[in-house]
Short mmCIF file of C-alpha atoms in Angstrom, two decimals:
data_model
loop_
_atom_site.label_atom_id
_atom_site.label_comp_id
_atom_site.label_asym_id
_atom_site.label_seq_id
_atom_site.Cartn_x
_atom_site.Cartn_y
_atom_site.Cartn_z
CA MET A 1 -29.31 -65.87 27.20
CA HIS A 2 -25.63 -64.97 26.98
CA ARG A 3 -23.99 -63.25 29.93
CA ARG A 4 -22.31 -59.95 29.05
CA PRO A 5 -18.59 -60.12 29.93
CA PRO A 6 -17.41 -57.73 32.66
CA ARG A 7 -16.29 -54.33 31.56
CA LEU A 8 -12.65 -54.61 32.40
CA PHE A 9 -11.21 -52.50 29.50
CA PRO A 10 -11.39 -49.16 31.32
CA ALA A 11 -9.42 -50.46 34.31
CA PHE A 12 -6.83 -52.04 32.01
CA LEU A 13 -6.56 -48.87 29.99
CA LEU A 14 -5.85 -46.84 33.15
CA LEU A 15 -3.18 -49.45 34.06
CA VAL A 16 -1.53 -49.12 30.64
CA VAL A 17 -1.52 -45.32 30.88
CA ALA A 18 0.14 -45.53 34.28
CA LEU A 19 2.66 -47.91 33.02
CA LEU A 20 3.49 -45.77 30.09
CA LEU A 21 4.29 -42.88 32.46
CA THR A 22 7.03 -45.02 34.16
CA GLY A 23 9.75 -43.33 32.18
CA CYS A 24 9.34 -40.06 34.13
CA GLY A 25 10.77 -39.40 37.55
CA VAL A 26 13.60 -40.81 39.68
CA ASP A 27 14.71 -44.49 39.25
CA GLY A 28 14.47 -46.01 42.72
CA ASP A 29 17.27 -48.45 42.07
CA GLN A 30 19.63 -45.67 40.96
CA ALA A 31 18.68 -43.62 44.00
CA ALA A 32 19.44 -46.66 46.30
CA LEU A 33 22.79 -47.19 44.72
CA CYS A 34 23.75 -43.55 45.04
CA GLY A 35 22.73 -43.54 48.63
CA LYS A 36 25.01 -46.43 49.35
CA LEU A 37 27.99 -44.19 48.51
CA ILE A 38 27.27 -41.61 51.19
CA PRO A 39 29.08 -43.57 54.03
CA ALA A 40 32.29 -43.07 51.87
CA PHE A 41 32.02 -39.29 52.57
CA ASP A 42 30.15 -39.10 55.89
CA SER A 43 30.15 -41.40 58.86
CA GLY A 44 27.49 -41.71 61.48
CA THR A 45 23.68 -41.45 61.10
CA VAL A 46 22.44 -40.19 57.75
CA THR A 47 18.93 -39.05 56.87
CA ILE A 48 17.86 -38.56 53.26
CA LEU A 49 15.94 -35.26 52.96
CA ASP A 50 15.27 -34.99 49.22
CA THR A 51 15.84 -36.95 45.93
CA GLU A 52 15.88 -34.83 42.77
CA ALA A 53 16.28 -35.83 39.10
CA LEU A 54 18.85 -33.73 37.21
CA GLY A 55 18.65 -32.75 33.50
CA GLY A 56 21.17 -33.80 30.88
CA ASP A 57 21.61 -36.34 28.12
CA GLU A 58 22.46 -39.10 30.70
CA PRO A 59 20.17 -39.79 33.74
CA ALA A 60 21.49 -38.19 36.95
CA LEU A 61 20.05 -37.55 40.35
CA ARG A 62 21.05 -35.65 43.49
CA LEU A 63 20.40 -36.79 47.08
CA THR A 64 20.26 -34.11 49.75
CA TYR A 65 20.97 -35.69 53.25
CA ARG A 66 21.58 -34.63 56.82
CA SER A 67 24.52 -36.16 58.76
CA ASP A 68 26.49 -35.37 61.98
CA THR A 69 28.43 -32.75 60.08
CA GLY A 70 25.44 -30.85 58.64
CA THR A 71 23.31 -30.85 55.45
CA HIS A 72 25.16 -32.05 52.25
CA TRP A 73 24.36 -33.49 48.85
CA ILE A 74 25.73 -36.08 46.54
CA ALA A 75 25.03 -36.39 42.85
CA CYS A 76 25.24 -39.54 40.65
CA ARG A 77 25.21 -39.92 36.99
CA PHE A 78 24.36 -43.29 35.30
CA GLY A 79 24.95 -44.82 31.87
CA GLY A 80 21.34 -45.62 31.07
CA ARG A 81 17.66 -44.97 31.90
CA PHE A 82 14.84 -47.24 33.16
CA PHE A 83 15.10 -49.88 30.35
CA ASP A 84 18.69 -49.56 29.27
CA SER A 85 21.30 -52.23 29.92
CA ARG A 86 23.64 -49.65 31.59
CA ARG A 87 21.05 -48.31 33.92
CA HIS A 88 23.02 -49.52 37.03
CA GLU A 89 26.38 -48.46 35.63
CA LEU A 90 27.77 -45.45 37.60
CA VAL A 91 29.70 -43.01 35.41
CA MET A 92 30.16 -39.90 37.57
CA VAL A 93 29.86 -38.81 41.23
CA ALA A 94 30.05 -35.28 42.66
CA THR A 95 29.54 -33.95 46.22
CA ASP A 96 29.12 -30.43 47.56
CA ARG A 97 32.49 -30.44 49.31
CA MET A 98 34.75 -32.24 46.72
CA GLY A 99 32.94 -31.29 43.49
CA ARG A 100 33.18 -33.87 40.69
CA LEU A 101 35.48 -36.76 41.67
CA ARG A 102 38.68 -37.08 39.65
CA PRO A 103 39.27 -40.32 37.68
CA MET A 104 41.53 -41.83 40.43
CA GLN A 105 39.03 -40.90 43.20
CA PHE A 106 36.10 -42.31 41.17
CA THR A 107 38.02 -45.60 40.61
CA MET A 108 38.78 -45.89 44.34
CA LEU A 109 35.14 -45.25 45.15
CA ARG A 110 33.92 -47.90 42.79
CA ILE A 111 36.41 -50.42 44.39
CA TRP A 112 35.29 -49.34 47.87
CA ALA A 113 31.62 -49.92 46.89
CA GLY A 114 32.34 -53.27 45.26
CA LEU A 115 30.83 -52.10 41.93
CA PRO A 116 33.01 -54.12 39.58
CA ALA A 117 31.90 -57.47 41.05
CA ALA A 118 28.32 -56.41 41.45
CA ARG A 119 28.13 -55.38 37.75
CA LEU A 120 29.24 -58.78 36.71
CA GLY A 121 26.55 -60.45 38.84
CA LEU A 122 29.11 -62.10 41.18
CA PRO A 123 29.10 -62.28 45.02
CA PRO A 124 31.23 -59.53 46.66
CA ASP A 125 34.12 -61.96 47.44
CA ALA A 126 34.22 -63.58 44.10
CA ALA A 127 35.90 -60.76 42.09
CA GLY A 128 39.39 -61.61 43.25
CA ARG A 129 39.09 -65.32 43.92
CA GLU A 130 41.68 -67.49 42.22
CA ARG A 131 40.80 -70.74 40.68
CA GLY A 132 42.40 -73.97 41.60
CA PRO A 133 43.73 -76.54 39.22
CA GLN A 134 41.14 -78.37 37.11
CA THR A 135 40.04 -81.77 38.42
CA ASP A 136 38.37 -84.82 36.95
CA TRP A 137 35.02 -83.58 38.36
CA ALA A 138 34.97 -80.40 36.20
CA PRO A 139 33.23 -81.88 33.13
CA LEU A 140 30.47 -83.28 35.41
CA LEU A 141 30.09 -79.99 37.23
CA PHE A 142 29.88 -78.14 33.88
CA PHE A 143 27.23 -80.64 32.72
CA LEU A 144 25.11 -80.02 35.77
CA GLN A 145 25.55 -76.20 35.34
CA GLN A 146 23.99 -76.58 31.87
CA VAL A 147 21.07 -78.55 33.25
CA ILE A 148 20.37 -75.74 35.63
CA ASN A 149 20.60 -73.17 32.79
CA ALA A 150 18.33 -75.27 30.56
CA ALA A 151 15.58 -75.46 33.24
CA THR A 152 14.85 -71.71 32.80
CA VAL A 153 14.80 -71.90 29.05
CA ALA A 154 12.47 -74.92 29.19
CA CYS A 155 9.99 -72.91 31.39
CA VAL A 156 9.75 -70.24 28.73
CA TYR A 157 9.15 -72.63 25.93
CA GLY A 158 6.88 -74.82 27.99
CA LEU A 159 4.52 -72.01 29.17
CA LEU A 160 4.09 -70.66 25.63
CA ALA A 161 3.75 -74.23 24.23
CA LEU A 162 0.81 -74.70 26.56
CA GLY A 163 -0.92 -71.78 25.01
CA TYR A 164 -0.44 -73.17 21.53
CA THR A 165 -1.61 -76.72 22.45
CA LEU A 166 -4.74 -75.64 24.27
CA VAL A 167 -5.97 -73.63 21.29
CA TYR A 168 -5.00 -76.27 18.78
CA GLY A 169 -6.59 -79.09 20.87
CA ILE A 170 -9.97 -77.47 20.75
CA LEU A 171 -9.96 -75.92 17.19
CA GLY A 172 -7.32 -77.86 15.37
CA GLN A 173 -5.70 -74.55 14.31
CA ILE A 174 -2.37 -72.87 15.23
CA ASN A 175 -2.61 -69.32 16.45
CA LEU A 176 0.65 -67.78 15.19
CA ALA A 177 -0.07 -64.56 17.07
CA MET A 178 0.56 -66.33 20.36
CA GLY A 179 4.23 -65.21 20.37
CA GLU A 180 3.21 -61.53 20.22
CA LEU A 181 1.12 -62.03 23.40
CA THR A 182 4.47 -63.15 24.90
CA MET A 183 5.98 -59.91 23.69
CA ILE A 184 3.20 -57.82 25.20
CA GLY A 185 3.57 -59.64 28.52
CA ALA A 186 7.35 -59.04 28.47
CA MET A 187 6.96 -55.32 27.68
CA LEU A 188 4.26 -54.73 30.22
CA THR A 189 6.37 -56.62 32.86
CA ALA A 190 9.31 -54.44 32.03
CA MET A 191 7.20 -51.31 32.46
CA GLY A 192 5.86 -52.58 35.76
CA ALA A 193 9.34 -53.36 37.05
CA ALA A 194 10.40 -49.83 36.15
CA ALA A 195 7.40 -48.51 38.13
CA LEU A 196 8.36 -50.49 41.15
CA GLY A 197 11.94 -49.34 40.82
CA MET A 198 10.77 -45.78 40.87
CA ALA A 199 8.66 -46.43 44.00
CA GLY A 200 11.53 -48.29 45.76
CA LEU A 201 9.59 -51.55 45.71
CA GLY A 202 11.55 -53.50 43.17
CA SER A 203 12.98 -55.90 45.73
CA LEU A 204 9.61 -56.79 47.26
CA PRO A 205 8.47 -60.13 45.99
CA LEU A 206 4.69 -59.42 46.71
CA ALA A 207 4.96 -56.23 44.60
CA VAL A 208 6.51 -58.11 41.72
CA LEU A 209 3.88 -60.83 42.13
CA GLY A 210 1.13 -58.13 41.78
CA VAL A 211 2.70 -56.85 38.49
CA PHE A 212 2.98 -60.44 37.33
CA ALA A 213 -0.73 -61.15 38.08
CA THR A 214 -1.88 -57.96 36.50
CA VAL A 215 0.03 -58.52 33.30
CA MET A 216 -1.32 -62.05 32.99
CA ALA A 217 -4.82 -60.67 33.50
CA PHE A 218 -4.34 -57.97 30.82
CA THR A 219 -2.96 -60.50 28.26
CA ALA A 220 -5.73 -62.84 28.97
CA VAL A 221 -8.13 -60.15 27.99
CA GLN A 222 -6.09 -59.69 24.88
CA GLY A 223 -6.45 -63.26 24.08
CA TRP A 224 -10.22 -63.21 24.73
CA THR A 225 -10.57 -60.12 22.46
CA MET A 226 -8.45 -61.73 19.76
CA ASP A 227 -10.91 -64.62 19.59
CA ARG A 228 -13.99 -62.50 19.91
CA LEU A 229 -13.10 -59.97 17.16
CA VAL A 230 -11.18 -62.23 14.67
CA PHE A 231 -11.20 -65.91 15.10
CA ARG A 232 -14.88 -66.37 16.08
CA ARG A 233 -15.86 -64.76 12.80
CA LEU A 234 -13.60 -67.17 10.91
CA ARG A 235 -14.70 -70.32 12.82
CA ARG A 236 -16.33 -71.91 9.73
CA ALA A 237 -14.09 -70.41 7.02
CA HIS A 238 -11.61 -72.14 4.86
CA ASN A 239 -8.80 -74.00 6.77
CA HIS A 240 -6.10 -71.56 5.75
CA THR A 241 -8.04 -68.35 6.44
CA PRO A 242 -7.51 -68.32 10.24
CA LEU A 243 -3.79 -68.99 9.74
CA ILE A 244 -3.45 -65.98 7.49
CA ALA A 245 -5.44 -63.83 9.89
CA ALA A 246 -3.13 -64.90 12.72
CA VAL A 247 -0.05 -63.89 10.65
CA GLY A 248 -1.75 -60.41 10.12
CA LEU A 249 -2.44 -60.17 13.83
CA SER A 250 1.19 -60.94 14.65
CA ILE A 251 2.54 -58.25 12.25
CA ALA A 252 -0.01 -55.71 13.54
CA TYR A 253 0.99 -56.35 17.17
CA GLN A 254 4.70 -56.05 16.27
CA GLU A 255 4.39 -52.85 14.30
CA GLY A 256 2.00 -51.27 16.83
CA MET A 257 4.42 -51.90 19.66
CA ARG A 258 7.29 -50.64 17.53
CA LEU A 259 5.48 -47.31 16.77
CA LEU A 260 4.33 -46.87 20.37
CA HIS A 261 7.58 -47.61 22.14
CA GLY A 262 10.37 -47.65 19.57
CA ALA A 263 12.69 -50.39 18.42
CA ARG A 264 15.26 -50.20 21.19
CA ASP A 265 15.84 -52.92 23.83
CA TRP A 266 14.48 -52.42 27.28
CA TRP A 267 16.50 -53.85 30.22
CA PRO A 268 14.52 -54.09 33.48
CA ALA A 269 16.34 -54.87 36.69
CA GLN A 270 16.82 -58.56 37.39
CA PHE A 271 14.58 -60.00 40.08
CA LEU A 272 16.04 -61.87 42.98
CA ALA A 273 19.50 -62.21 41.28
CA TYR A 274 21.17 -63.66 44.34
CA ARG A 275 23.77 -66.30 43.35
CA HIS A 276 24.15 -69.39 45.37
CA GLU A 277 27.13 -71.84 45.10
CA LEU A 278 25.92 -75.48 44.95
CA LEU A 279 28.97 -77.57 44.15
CA SER A 280 32.64 -76.74 43.57
CA ASP A 281 35.92 -78.65 42.95
CA GLY A 282 38.04 -75.53 43.31
CA ALA A 283 38.22 -74.98 39.54
CA PHE A 284 34.56 -74.80 38.56
CA THR A 285 31.64 -73.90 40.68
CA VAL A 286 28.04 -74.84 40.01
CA THR A 287 25.84 -71.90 40.75
CA ALA A 288 22.12 -71.07 40.69
CA LEU A 289 20.17 -67.84 41.08
CA THR A 290 17.27 -67.38 43.49
CA SER A 291 15.20 -66.24 40.46
CA GLN A 292 15.74 -69.59 38.69
CA ALA A 293 14.26 -71.37 41.71
CA VAL A 294 11.27 -68.95 41.73
CA ILE A 295 10.75 -69.48 37.98
CA LEU A 296 10.66 -73.27 38.41
CA LEU A 297 8.27 -73.02 41.26
CA MET A 298 6.03 -70.60 39.41
CA THR A 299 6.05 -72.77 36.24
CA GLY A 300 5.25 -75.92 38.22
CA GLY A 301 2.50 -74.07 40.14
CA LEU A 302 0.97 -72.87 36.94
CA TYR A 303 1.11 -76.31 35.32
CA ALA A 304 -0.53 -77.87 38.37
CA LEU A 305 -3.23 -75.21 38.38
CA LEU A 306 -3.83 -75.78 34.73
CA TRP A 307 -3.94 -79.57 35.18
CA ALA A 308 -6.55 -79.12 38.01
CA ILE A 309 -8.68 -76.77 35.93
CA MET A 310 -8.70 -79.24 33.01
CA GLN A 311 -9.61 -82.20 35.27
CA ARG A 312 -11.87 -80.76 37.94
CA THR A 313 -13.82 -77.81 36.48
CA ALA A 314 -16.74 -77.41 34.05
CA TYR A 315 -14.52 -75.49 31.70
CA GLY A 316 -12.06 -78.44 31.60
CA ARG A 317 -14.85 -80.83 30.82
CA ALA A 318 -16.17 -78.60 28.06
CA HIS A 319 -12.68 -78.18 26.60
CA ARG A 320 -12.13 -82.06 26.53
CA ALA A 321 -15.63 -82.44 24.98
CA CYS A 322 -14.85 -79.84 22.24
CA ALA A 323 -11.43 -81.42 21.61
CA ASP A 324 -13.09 -84.81 20.98
CA ASP A 325 -15.94 -83.60 18.69
CA VAL A 326 -17.05 -79.99 18.54
CA GLY A 327 -20.38 -80.89 16.81
CA ALA A 328 -21.30 -83.44 19.36
CA ALA A 329 -20.35 -81.15 22.26
CA GLU A 330 -22.54 -78.41 20.79
CA LEU A 331 -25.49 -80.89 20.52
CA VAL A 332 -25.31 -81.82 24.21
CA GLY A 333 -25.39 -78.22 25.27
CA VAL A 334 -21.77 -77.04 25.60
CA ASP A 335 -21.39 -73.40 24.86
CA VAL A 336 -18.62 -73.77 22.26
CA ASP A 337 -18.00 -70.06 21.70
CA ARG A 338 -17.53 -69.43 25.41
CA THR A 339 -15.23 -72.42 25.79
CA VAL A 340 -13.08 -71.36 22.86
CA ALA A 341 -12.87 -67.72 24.17
CA THR A 342 -11.85 -68.98 27.63
CA THR A 343 -9.21 -71.08 25.96
CA PHE A 344 -7.77 -68.09 24.22
CA ALA A 345 -7.78 -66.14 27.52
CA VAL A 346 -5.94 -68.98 29.31
CA GLY A 347 -3.44 -69.25 26.51
CA GLY A 348 -2.88 -65.57 26.62
CA ALA A 349 -2.22 -65.66 30.38
CA LEU A 350 0.28 -68.44 29.93
CA ALA A 351 2.00 -66.54 27.10
CA ALA A 352 2.23 -63.51 29.47
CA ALA A 353 3.86 -65.74 32.04
CA ALA A 354 6.55 -66.71 29.55
CA GLY A 355 7.11 -63.02 28.68
CA ALA A 356 7.45 -62.14 32.36
CA VAL A 357 10.25 -64.71 32.72
CA ILE A 358 11.97 -63.26 29.64
CA ALA A 359 11.69 -59.71 31.00
CA LEU A 360 12.90 -60.31 34.61
CA TYR A 361 15.47 -63.04 33.99
CA TYR A 362 16.89 -62.38 30.56
CA GLY A 363 16.10 -58.74 29.75
CA GLY A 364 16.61 -57.19 26.40
CA VAL A 365 12.92 -56.91 25.55
CA ASN A 366 11.80 -55.34 22.33
CA PHE A 367 8.89 -55.37 19.86
CA TYR A 368 10.47 -58.34 18.06
CA THR A 369 10.89 -60.48 21.24
CA GLY A 370 7.87 -62.85 20.62
CA TYR A 371 8.69 -63.66 16.96
CA LEU A 372 11.40 -66.22 17.21
CA ILE A 373 10.39 -67.39 20.71
CA GLY A 374 6.93 -68.03 19.43
CA PHE A 375 8.19 -70.31 16.62
CA LYS A 376 10.47 -72.12 19.03
CA ALA A 377 7.59 -72.73 21.41
CA LEU A 378 5.52 -73.98 18.52
CA ALA A 379 8.40 -76.42 17.70
CA ALA A 380 8.30 -77.55 21.46
CA ALA A 381 4.56 -78.07 21.22
CA VAL A 382 4.84 -80.13 18.05
CA VAL A 383 7.68 -82.27 19.48
CA GLY A 384 5.84 -82.99 22.66
CA GLY A 385 2.58 -83.68 20.76
CA ILE A 386 0.58 -80.60 20.03
CA GLY A 387 -2.86 -80.95 21.63
CA SER A 388 -1.42 -82.66 24.72
CA VAL A 389 -0.87 -80.53 27.84
CA PRO A 390 1.89 -82.80 29.36
CA GLY A 391 3.41 -83.05 25.82
CA ALA A 392 3.73 -79.36 25.72
CA MET A 393 5.85 -79.20 28.95
CA LEU A 394 7.83 -82.20 27.83
CA GLY A 395 8.57 -80.64 24.46
CA GLY A 396 9.57 -77.33 26.15
CA ALA A 397 11.94 -79.28 28.40
CA LEU A 398 13.47 -81.21 25.55
CA LEU A 399 13.94 -78.17 23.36
CA GLY A 400 15.46 -76.22 26.26
CA LEU A 401 17.97 -78.98 26.94
CA VAL A 402 18.90 -79.46 23.23
CA GLU A 403 19.44 -75.63 22.79
CA THR A 404 21.37 -75.06 26.01
CA PHE A 405 23.72 -78.05 25.59
CA TRP A 406 24.38 -77.20 21.96
CA SER A 407 25.31 -73.67 22.94
CA ALA A 408 27.59 -74.98 25.75
CA TYR A 409 29.49 -77.67 23.74
CA PHE A 410 29.30 -76.47 20.15
CA ALA A 411 28.97 -73.30 18.13
CA ILE A 412 26.17 -71.11 19.52
CA ALA A 413 25.49 -69.58 16.17
CA TYR A 414 23.83 -72.84 15.01
CA LYS A 415 21.53 -73.43 17.94
CA ASP A 416 18.41 -72.14 16.12
CA ILE A 417 19.23 -74.41 13.14
CA VAL A 418 19.49 -77.35 15.43
CA ALA A 419 16.06 -76.39 17.18
CA PHE A 420 14.19 -76.21 13.92
CA GLY A 421 16.08 -79.21 12.55
CA LEU A 422 14.68 -81.19 15.48
CA LEU A 423 11.17 -80.05 14.53
CA THR A 424 11.73 -81.19 11.02
CA LEU A 425 12.76 -84.70 12.05
CA PHE A 426 9.72 -85.06 14.29
CA LEU A 427 7.43 -83.88 11.57
CA ILE A 428 8.99 -86.44 9.20
CA TYR A 429 9.30 -89.50 11.54
CA ARG A 430 6.85 -88.84 14.37
CA PRO A 431 4.28 -86.13 13.24
CA ASP A 432 2.09 -86.76 16.27
CA GLY A 433 4.93 -85.89 18.64
CA LEU A 434 6.02 -87.71 21.78
CA MET A 435 2.63 -87.64 23.63
CA GLY A 436 0.24 -86.56 20.86
CA ARG A 437 -2.48 -88.63 19.22
CA SER A 438 -3.60 -88.69 15.60
CA ARG A 439 -6.56 -86.56 14.79
CA GLY A 440 -9.42 -87.48 12.47
CA ARG A 441 -11.00 -84.13 11.62
CA GLY A 442 -8.95 -83.45 8.52
CA ASP A 443 -6.63 -80.89 10.17
#
């Protein structure tokens, strides 16, 4: 007797509705930035009494506060809303005593608050720092900086490549809709980040971790549903039928998200964007962000967890049995349908993890985010050896290094050509990839 899956859909539906409402209200990050300007006008103890969103074409808010001189207010207008790239760009300030600040006053206020350096993502003392003369160590330091930059790119490709390789390993088929699960994960993460910003919790790691876990769970359900409604019905169909169905699913996800949320880019606030100087020769400084270390630890943790699941659990044994021979596994009592559905769910969760990295580290999320990323991750899976879990991570690391170093030393416009050219070379000279093995099922 088959066990009925838990009814998680109503809870996730409520989550989606709540996230869709995050475009209403006051942006907590903007309110915090406006509040930091109050000491420029009032000294002493300040108590915020009320925060009010103002109308207009551009987002604005007014803080009412009490200080030693009485009750006053300050109004701030910004260049963008929750998902815009200019959401932290201050464009106007007014107070109850001075009115709207004149251009010179506004410029002096921005300098006092350190906004030019903050907008560039630099530490407060880096805006006016003079560089020393270039030394012989500069090329090596630049090389090390590119290695650090490539690590984050490799995490995105590696996580999504794991989703591809798990499904291919058990079915011998490529799910081209996996990239769109990454897009859904990125969009939901952006919404969750906006909700945390409104609540003033955007800087709390546990709150961001909660959003991250929720998005992974939601996208895992999407992967399970994808198999249950589409791919299970095509399990014994012609080889090309599931591939065509996957293309149709990909287009349906893209167009559905475009109609629901529009085609503009969403720019959630960066998470833990604290810059640390690692090495310097006076002319060039190797830096890393706290978020980059968190992404590396998260990716390593997910990979270790997946490895433990594949080696130590009943699902892992069932997956390996189905990967060797689906018919034989079914004869010895393995529930193939449940194993495949779980594989789609795990792949969807890993795709959501890649989408969360894109949203919180890179930004610029839209309905088309998963398309090119998905094909590049597929290239990483093929290069590493599709069907091999370690090969997926190795392929993601190799593709991340190639793409980053090409962008650093050569024309960035050709980086996609190089990435897919690498895939072509591997398909010609090493079709099984670096760690893959030849398959004998005709796929």
